[in-house]
């Protein structure tokens, strides 16, 4: 009887391929661009011109580049926090909710201290807002950590559901007690004073000091994750609980440290949003940065350097969606299609880190016999 198996089969590698681990994001990016061009063609657009609008026009001048770097700030902060979680094998999907709570806490601090005649003013308000953002993000992540630690609740479901609770909480505040009486009935707080806003870095752009903060945090994250014993403990506690117990490491500590670190950095991201480009608290604190940061973390291979470059790419996709809406008459959600394709192709490419394609000559001979 003829052998009807496919001549191409997947075979496990002897060890994970290190070159493929680094090449996988590049393959995913190339496939995303190719299929993105095909998508534009199906939509009746010139693929080359559309990709230019999507990926090149957001870099056309100083102000545009400033917008790209501005978008990287929350992406870098959230993705670095998530990389700490994922290295500990804790699957935090709720960075968006932690960002929102960080924005709420930071906004509360600014609204309280940034008032005429208050004894605390100027840069001290920003410091307090940053600390409040950290507390807010950590408090929201601590709910997931507590339920995971005490009741072994699934952290994916808990952290994800808390995102929607955070969104509803922000909406209640800006539609209710924090609503600006002089804001023409818009759901927003009063605008923050200039002293409570992050200072600008480059004149003629909206790029603020939060970018420098993100770079400093990246450097600290590199030292912690790559060069510290605590970072090593975190990974061992998350990936091999039995080995961690034998070595005296605490797997519970990895859960708490991973989630609290992720919540803290997402909370800082929330502060940079409300004290940065927004300058007030609204119902839309996050543009989906917490979810996009999941893709950024994996495209960047959970490494601080990779996260920085992946954040630049993701910022381009966000701004490319806005450009496509203006110049191509396409919905801005086209950027989410590109984000989804990037994640899909990354997961597909990652398959070949541990597996390889093998050519089965016997199966090929069987198929050749069938054709005759």
Short mmCIF file of C-alpha atoms in Angstrom, two decimals:
data_model
loop_
_atom_site.label_atom_id
_atom_site.label_comp_id
_atom_site.label_asym_id
_atom_site.label_seq_id
_atom_site.Cartn_x
_atom_site.Cartn_y
_atom_site.Cartn_z
CA UNK A 1 0.00 0.00 0.00
CA UNK A 2 1.28 3.47 -0.90
CA UNK A 3 2.73 5.73 1.81
CA UNK A 4 0.49 8.83 1.74
CA UNK A 5 2.30 10.77 4.44
CA UNK A 6 3.51 14.28 3.70
CA UNK A 7 7.21 14.33 2.76
CA UNK A 8 7.72 17.28 5.14
CA UNK A 9 7.47 16.45 8.82
CA UNK A 10 8.35 18.20 12.08
CA UNK A 11 11.13 16.61 14.10
CA UNK A 12 12.31 17.73 17.54
CA UNK A 13 15.72 19.34 17.77
CA UNK A 14 18.29 17.92 20.13
CA UNK A 15 18.43 21.29 21.87
CA UNK A 16 16.62 24.60 21.32
CA UNK A 17 18.17 26.56 18.47
CA UNK A 18 19.75 29.76 19.77
CA UNK A 19 20.13 31.35 16.29
CA UNK A 20 16.47 30.64 15.55
CA UNK A 21 15.45 32.26 18.85
CA UNK A 22 16.97 35.53 17.64
CA UNK A 23 15.94 35.15 13.99
CA UNK A 24 12.32 34.34 14.80
CA UNK A 25 11.23 37.99 15.40
CA UNK A 26 12.87 39.01 12.11
CA UNK A 27 11.02 36.27 10.21
CA UNK A 28 7.79 37.36 11.90
CA UNK A 29 8.37 40.99 10.90
CA UNK A 30 9.09 40.10 7.26
CA UNK A 31 5.98 37.90 7.06
CA UNK A 32 3.88 40.64 8.68
CA UNK A 33 5.03 43.16 6.06
CA UNK A 34 4.39 40.71 3.19
CA UNK A 35 0.91 39.82 4.36
CA UNK A 36 0.25 43.47 5.24
CA UNK A 37 1.05 44.40 1.64
CA UNK A 38 -1.33 41.65 0.48
CA UNK A 39 -4.02 43.03 2.80
CA UNK A 40 -3.64 46.53 1.35
CA UNK A 41 -3.87 45.06 -2.15
CA UNK A 42 -7.12 43.27 -1.26
CA UNK A 43 -8.47 46.56 0.13
CA UNK A 44 -7.75 48.25 -3.19
CA UNK A 45 -4.70 50.24 -2.07
CA UNK A 46 -1.26 50.42 -3.63
CA UNK A 47 0.77 48.13 -1.30
CA UNK A 48 4.04 50.08 -1.63
CA UNK A 49 2.40 53.46 -1.11
CA UNK A 50 0.29 52.12 1.76
CA UNK A 51 3.28 50.64 3.57
CA UNK A 52 5.08 53.96 3.09
CA UNK A 53 2.18 55.77 4.75
CA UNK A 54 2.08 53.16 7.48
CA UNK A 55 5.77 52.80 8.32
CA UNK A 56 7.76 55.68 6.78
CA UNK A 57 5.55 58.76 7.08
CA UNK A 58 5.48 58.55 10.92
CA UNK A 59 9.23 59.32 10.73
CA UNK A 60 9.07 62.22 8.26
CA UNK A 61 10.21 65.06 10.58
CA UNK A 62 11.35 65.92 14.08
CA UNK A 63 7.86 66.19 15.51
CA UNK A 64 6.85 62.84 14.00
CA UNK A 65 9.92 61.11 15.43
CA UNK A 66 9.10 62.68 18.79
CA UNK A 67 5.64 61.10 18.62
CA UNK A 68 7.18 57.68 17.95
CA UNK A 69 9.51 58.01 20.94
CA UNK A 70 6.61 59.28 23.05
CA UNK A 71 4.61 56.14 22.26
CA UNK A 72 7.53 53.94 23.29
CA UNK A 73 7.42 55.18 26.90
CA UNK A 74 4.37 53.22 28.15
CA UNK A 75 5.25 50.29 25.88
CA UNK A 76 8.79 50.00 27.28
CA UNK A 77 7.65 50.29 30.89
CA UNK A 78 4.79 47.79 30.60
CA UNK A 79 6.79 45.31 28.49
CA UNK A 80 9.74 45.34 30.88
CA UNK A 81 7.42 44.66 33.80
CA UNK A 82 5.77 41.84 31.88
CA UNK A 83 9.15 40.33 31.02
CA UNK A 84 9.88 40.05 34.75
CA UNK A 85 6.56 38.20 35.18
CA UNK A 86 7.06 35.90 32.22
CA UNK A 87 10.61 34.99 33.22
CA UNK A 88 9.08 33.90 36.54
CA UNK A 89 6.49 31.88 34.58
CA UNK A 90 3.70 34.14 35.86
CA UNK A 91 1.33 35.03 33.04
CA UNK A 92 0.24 38.56 33.79
CA UNK A 93 -2.18 39.70 31.05
CA UNK A 94 -3.48 42.67 33.03
CA UNK A 95 -0.81 45.34 32.51
CA UNK A 96 -3.45 47.57 30.94
CA UNK A 97 -5.51 47.54 34.14
CA UNK A 98 -2.41 48.17 36.24
CA UNK A 99 -1.53 51.11 33.98
CA UNK A 100 -5.03 52.54 34.45
CA UNK A 101 -4.83 52.23 38.24
CA UNK A 102 -1.43 53.87 38.18
CA UNK A 103 -2.94 56.72 36.19
CA UNK A 104 -5.85 57.01 38.64
CA UNK A 105 -3.58 57.12 41.69
CA UNK A 106 -1.18 59.56 40.05
CA UNK A 107 -4.10 61.74 38.93
CA UNK A 108 -5.51 61.73 42.44
CA UNK A 109 -2.17 62.92 43.81
CA UNK A 110 -1.94 65.73 41.28
CA UNK A 111 -5.54 66.84 41.84
CA UNK A 112 -4.91 66.96 45.59
CA UNK A 113 -1.53 68.69 45.66
CA UNK A 114 -1.71 70.81 42.51
CA UNK A 115 -4.00 73.42 44.01
CA UNK A 116 -3.35 77.13 44.67
CA UNK A 117 -1.73 77.80 48.05
CA UNK A 118 -0.76 74.17 48.78
CA UNK A 119 2.55 73.87 50.59
CA UNK A 120 3.77 71.13 48.20
CA UNK A 121 4.17 72.23 44.59
CA UNK A 122 6.46 72.05 41.57
CA UNK A 123 8.64 68.97 40.96
CA UNK A 124 7.65 67.48 44.33
CA UNK A 125 4.13 66.96 42.97
CA UNK A 126 5.55 64.90 40.08
CA UNK A 127 7.58 62.76 42.48
CA UNK A 128 4.52 62.13 44.63
CA UNK A 129 2.46 61.36 41.51
CA UNK A 130 5.10 58.85 40.38
CA UNK A 131 5.11 57.13 43.76
CA UNK A 132 1.30 57.10 43.77
CA UNK A 133 1.32 55.51 40.31
CA UNK A 134 3.66 52.79 41.56
CA UNK A 135 1.40 52.12 44.55
CA UNK A 136 -1.69 51.97 42.34
CA UNK A 137 -0.18 49.53 39.86
CA UNK A 138 1.27 47.33 42.58
CA UNK A 139 -2.02 47.28 44.53
CA UNK A 140 -3.91 46.14 41.43
CA UNK A 141 -1.32 43.45 40.64
CA UNK A 142 -1.33 42.34 44.29
CA UNK A 143 -4.93 41.17 43.91
CA UNK A 144 -3.82 38.69 41.25
CA UNK A 145 -0.76 37.67 43.30
CA UNK A 146 -2.86 37.05 46.41
CA UNK A 147 -5.43 34.92 44.58
CA UNK A 148 -2.68 33.00 42.79
CA UNK A 149 -0.69 32.43 45.98
CA UNK A 150 -3.53 31.57 48.37
CA UNK A 151 -6.06 29.85 46.10
CA UNK A 152 -3.99 28.91 43.03
CA UNK A 153 -6.34 31.01 40.90
CA UNK A 154 -5.47 31.31 37.22
CA UNK A 155 -3.52 34.56 36.93
CA UNK A 156 -4.40 34.93 33.24
CA UNK A 157 -8.13 35.12 33.92
CA UNK A 158 -7.83 37.17 37.11
CA UNK A 159 -5.48 39.81 35.69
CA UNK A 160 -7.50 40.06 32.47
CA UNK A 161 -10.83 40.52 34.24
CA UNK A 162 -9.32 43.19 36.47
CA UNK A 163 -8.55 45.24 33.35
CA UNK A 164 -12.26 45.76 32.76
CA UNK A 165 -12.86 46.58 36.41
CA UNK A 166 -10.14 49.23 36.17
CA UNK A 167 -11.70 50.69 33.03
CA UNK A 168 -15.09 50.93 34.71
CA UNK A 169 -13.51 52.53 37.77
CA UNK A 170 -11.83 55.21 35.62
CA UNK A 171 -15.13 55.88 33.82
CA UNK A 172 -17.02 56.22 37.10
CA UNK A 173 -14.50 58.73 38.44
CA UNK A 174 -14.47 61.02 35.39
CA UNK A 175 -18.24 60.82 34.90
CA UNK A 176 -18.84 61.30 38.62
CA UNK A 177 -16.87 62.70 41.56
CA UNK A 178 -13.80 63.90 39.62
CA UNK A 179 -15.64 65.39 36.66
CA UNK A 180 -14.52 68.94 35.85
CA UNK A 181 -17.46 71.30 36.49
CA UNK A 182 -16.06 73.68 33.91
CA UNK A 183 -15.32 71.00 31.33
CA UNK A 184 -18.48 71.48 29.21
CA UNK A 185 -19.84 68.14 30.46
CA UNK A 186 -16.95 66.13 28.99
CA UNK A 187 -15.91 63.07 31.05
CA UNK A 188 -12.58 64.36 32.28
CA UNK A 189 -10.93 65.95 35.29
CA UNK A 190 -9.64 69.49 35.31
CA UNK A 191 -6.39 69.94 33.45
CA UNK A 192 -3.22 69.75 35.50
CA UNK A 193 -1.07 72.80 36.06
CA UNK A 194 2.21 73.19 34.17
CA UNK A 195 4.23 72.39 37.31
CA UNK A 196 2.50 68.99 37.55
CA UNK A 197 3.36 67.99 33.98
CA UNK A 198 6.49 66.17 32.86
CA UNK A 199 8.96 68.63 31.29
CA UNK A 200 9.51 68.53 27.54
CA UNK A 201 12.80 67.20 26.21
CA UNK A 202 12.83 68.53 22.64
CA UNK A 203 11.33 71.84 21.62
CA UNK A 204 8.65 71.55 18.95
CA UNK A 205 7.68 68.01 20.01
CA UNK A 206 5.60 66.41 22.77
CA UNK A 207 8.47 64.17 23.88
CA UNK A 208 8.77 64.51 27.64
CA UNK A 209 11.09 63.41 30.44
CA UNK A 210 9.23 60.12 30.73
CA UNK A 211 11.38 58.89 27.84
CA UNK A 212 14.54 59.37 29.89
CA UNK A 213 12.83 57.61 32.79
CA UNK A 214 12.02 54.65 30.52
CA UNK A 215 15.66 54.42 29.38
CA UNK A 216 16.88 54.47 32.99
CA UNK A 217 14.36 51.79 33.94
CA UNK A 218 15.53 49.68 30.97
CA UNK A 219 19.12 49.89 32.20
CA UNK A 220 18.01 48.92 35.70
CA UNK A 221 15.97 46.06 34.26
CA UNK A 222 19.01 44.81 32.34
CA UNK A 223 21.12 44.73 35.51
CA UNK A 224 18.35 43.02 37.49
CA UNK A 225 17.42 40.41 34.89
CA UNK A 226 20.83 39.66 33.38
CA UNK A 227 23.40 40.44 36.07
CA UNK A 228 21.82 39.93 39.50
CA UNK A 229 21.41 36.89 41.72
CA UNK A 230 17.84 38.00 42.49
CA UNK A 231 17.01 37.88 38.78
CA UNK A 232 18.43 34.36 38.60
CA UNK A 233 16.36 33.32 41.62
CA UNK A 234 13.27 34.75 39.96
CA UNK A 235 13.73 32.62 36.85
CA UNK A 236 14.53 29.43 38.74
CA UNK A 237 11.57 29.91 41.10
CA UNK A 238 9.23 30.36 38.17
CA UNK A 239 10.53 27.71 35.78
CA UNK A 240 11.54 24.89 38.12
CA UNK A 241 9.74 25.07 41.45
CA UNK A 242 11.20 21.76 42.69
CA UNK A 243 14.75 22.83 41.86
CA UNK A 244 14.08 26.20 43.48
CA UNK A 245 12.91 24.54 46.70
CA UNK A 246 15.97 22.29 46.71
CA UNK A 247 18.23 25.35 46.30
CA UNK A 248 16.33 27.24 48.99
CA UNK A 249 14.63 29.64 46.53
CA UNK A 250 10.98 30.54 47.06
CA UNK A 251 8.54 29.94 44.20
CA UNK A 252 5.96 32.04 46.08
CA UNK A 253 8.44 34.88 46.18
CA UNK A 254 8.76 34.68 42.39
CA UNK A 255 4.99 35.05 42.02
CA UNK A 256 4.84 38.10 44.24
CA UNK A 257 8.00 39.71 42.91
CA UNK A 258 7.02 39.19 39.29
CA UNK A 259 3.51 40.58 39.63
CA UNK A 260 4.45 43.48 41.91
CA UNK A 261 7.32 44.50 39.63
CA UNK A 262 5.02 44.32 36.61
CA UNK A 263 2.33 46.31 38.40
CA UNK A 264 4.81 48.95 39.57
CA UNK A 265 6.20 49.59 36.09
CA UNK A 266 2.73 49.64 34.53
CA UNK A 267 1.70 52.11 37.22
CA UNK A 268 4.63 54.37 36.30
CA UNK A 269 3.48 54.14 32.68
CA UNK A 270 0.05 55.32 33.79
CA UNK A 271 1.62 58.28 35.54
CA UNK A 272 3.61 59.25 32.44
CA UNK A 273 0.37 59.25 30.43
CA UNK A 274 -1.75 61.42 32.72
CA UNK A 275 1.14 63.78 33.57
CA UNK A 276 2.41 63.73 30.01
CA UNK A 277 0.48 64.02 26.73
CA UNK A 278 -2.97 63.88 28.35
CA UNK A 279 -2.42 66.41 31.14
CA UNK A 280 -5.58 65.23 32.88
CA UNK A 281 -7.51 62.09 33.71
CA UNK A 282 -10.03 60.78 31.16
CA UNK A 283 -11.92 57.56 30.65
CA UNK A 284 -9.37 56.52 28.01
CA UNK A 285 -6.16 56.50 30.02
CA UNK A 286 -4.66 53.70 27.95
CA UNK A 287 -4.76 53.21 24.19
CA UNK A 288 -4.26 49.48 24.69
CA UNK A 289 -0.59 49.81 25.61
CA UNK A 290 -0.78 47.05 28.21
CA UNK A 291 -1.99 44.49 25.69
CA UNK A 292 0.42 45.66 22.98
CA UNK A 293 3.24 45.35 25.53
CA UNK A 294 2.64 41.58 25.64
CA UNK A 295 3.63 41.41 21.96
CA UNK A 296 6.54 43.79 22.60
CA UNK A 297 7.86 41.59 25.42
CA UNK A 298 7.89 38.45 23.26
CA UNK A 299 9.18 40.13 20.11
CA UNK A 300 11.97 41.55 22.29
CA UNK A 301 12.72 38.05 23.63
CA UNK A 302 12.07 39.25 27.21
CA UNK A 303 15.38 41.12 27.03
CA UNK A 304 15.60 44.86 27.82
CA UNK A 305 17.53 45.70 24.63
CA UNK A 306 15.11 43.73 22.47
CA UNK A 307 12.17 45.34 24.28
CA UNK A 308 13.43 48.82 23.36
CA UNK A 309 13.58 48.06 19.63
CA UNK A 310 10.31 46.11 19.70
CA UNK A 311 8.68 49.14 21.38
CA UNK A 312 9.87 51.36 18.53
CA UNK A 313 8.28 48.95 16.06
CA UNK A 314 5.02 48.82 18.00
CA UNK A 315 4.94 52.62 18.29
CA UNK A 316 5.27 52.78 14.50
CA UNK A 317 2.29 50.45 14.15
CA UNK A 318 0.19 52.63 16.47
CA UNK A 319 1.02 55.80 14.55
CA UNK A 320 0.76 54.00 11.21
CA UNK A 321 -2.86 53.22 12.03
CA UNK A 322 -3.52 56.94 12.56
CA UNK A 323 -1.76 57.77 9.27
CA UNK A 324 -3.79 55.11 7.45
CA UNK A 325 -6.99 56.64 8.80
CA UNK A 326 -6.03 60.12 7.57
CA UNK A 327 -4.46 59.34 4.20
CA UNK A 328 -5.82 55.95 3.12
CA UNK A 329 -9.39 56.27 4.42
CA UNK A 330 -8.94 53.10 6.49
CA UNK A 331 -9.99 52.60 10.11
CA UNK A 332 -7.24 53.21 12.65
CA UNK A 333 -7.86 49.68 13.93
CA UNK A 334 -5.79 48.47 10.95
CA UNK A 335 -2.84 48.84 13.35
CA UNK A 336 -4.36 46.12 15.55
CA UNK A 337 -4.53 43.84 12.51
CA UNK A 338 -0.79 44.34 12.03
CA UNK A 339 -0.20 43.71 15.73
CA UNK A 340 -2.18 40.49 15.52
CA UNK A 341 -0.29 39.33 12.44
CA UNK A 342 3.03 40.08 14.12
CA UNK A 343 2.06 37.98 17.16
CA UNK A 344 0.70 35.15 15.00
CA UNK A 345 3.81 34.92 12.84
CA UNK A 346 6.05 35.20 15.89
CA UNK A 347 4.34 32.23 17.52
CA UNK A 348 4.58 30.29 14.25
CA UNK A 349 8.27 31.11 13.87
CA UNK A 350 8.98 30.23 17.50
CA UNK A 351 7.84 26.68 16.75
CA UNK A 352 11.10 26.14 14.90
CA UNK A 353 13.21 27.00 17.94
CA UNK A 354 12.53 23.54 19.32
CA UNK A 355 11.52 21.79 16.10
CA UNK A 356 12.88 21.50 12.55
CA UNK A 357 11.48 20.46 9.21
CA UNK A 358 12.60 17.03 7.99
CA UNK A 359 12.28 15.69 4.47
CA UNK A 360 10.90 12.13 4.42
CA UNK A 361 12.19 10.52 1.21
CA UNK A 362 10.04 7.41 1.65
CA UNK A 363 6.86 9.50 1.84
CA UNK A 364 7.97 11.46 -1.25
CA UNK A 365 8.44 8.22 -3.20
CA UNK A 366 4.95 7.14 -2.17
CA UNK A 367 3.44 10.39 -3.44
CA UNK A 368 5.43 10.12 -6.67
CA UNK A 369 4.02 6.60 -7.22
CA UNK A 370 0.47 7.94 -6.72
CA UNK A 371 1.02 10.65 -9.36
CA UNK A 372 2.11 8.01 -11.89
#
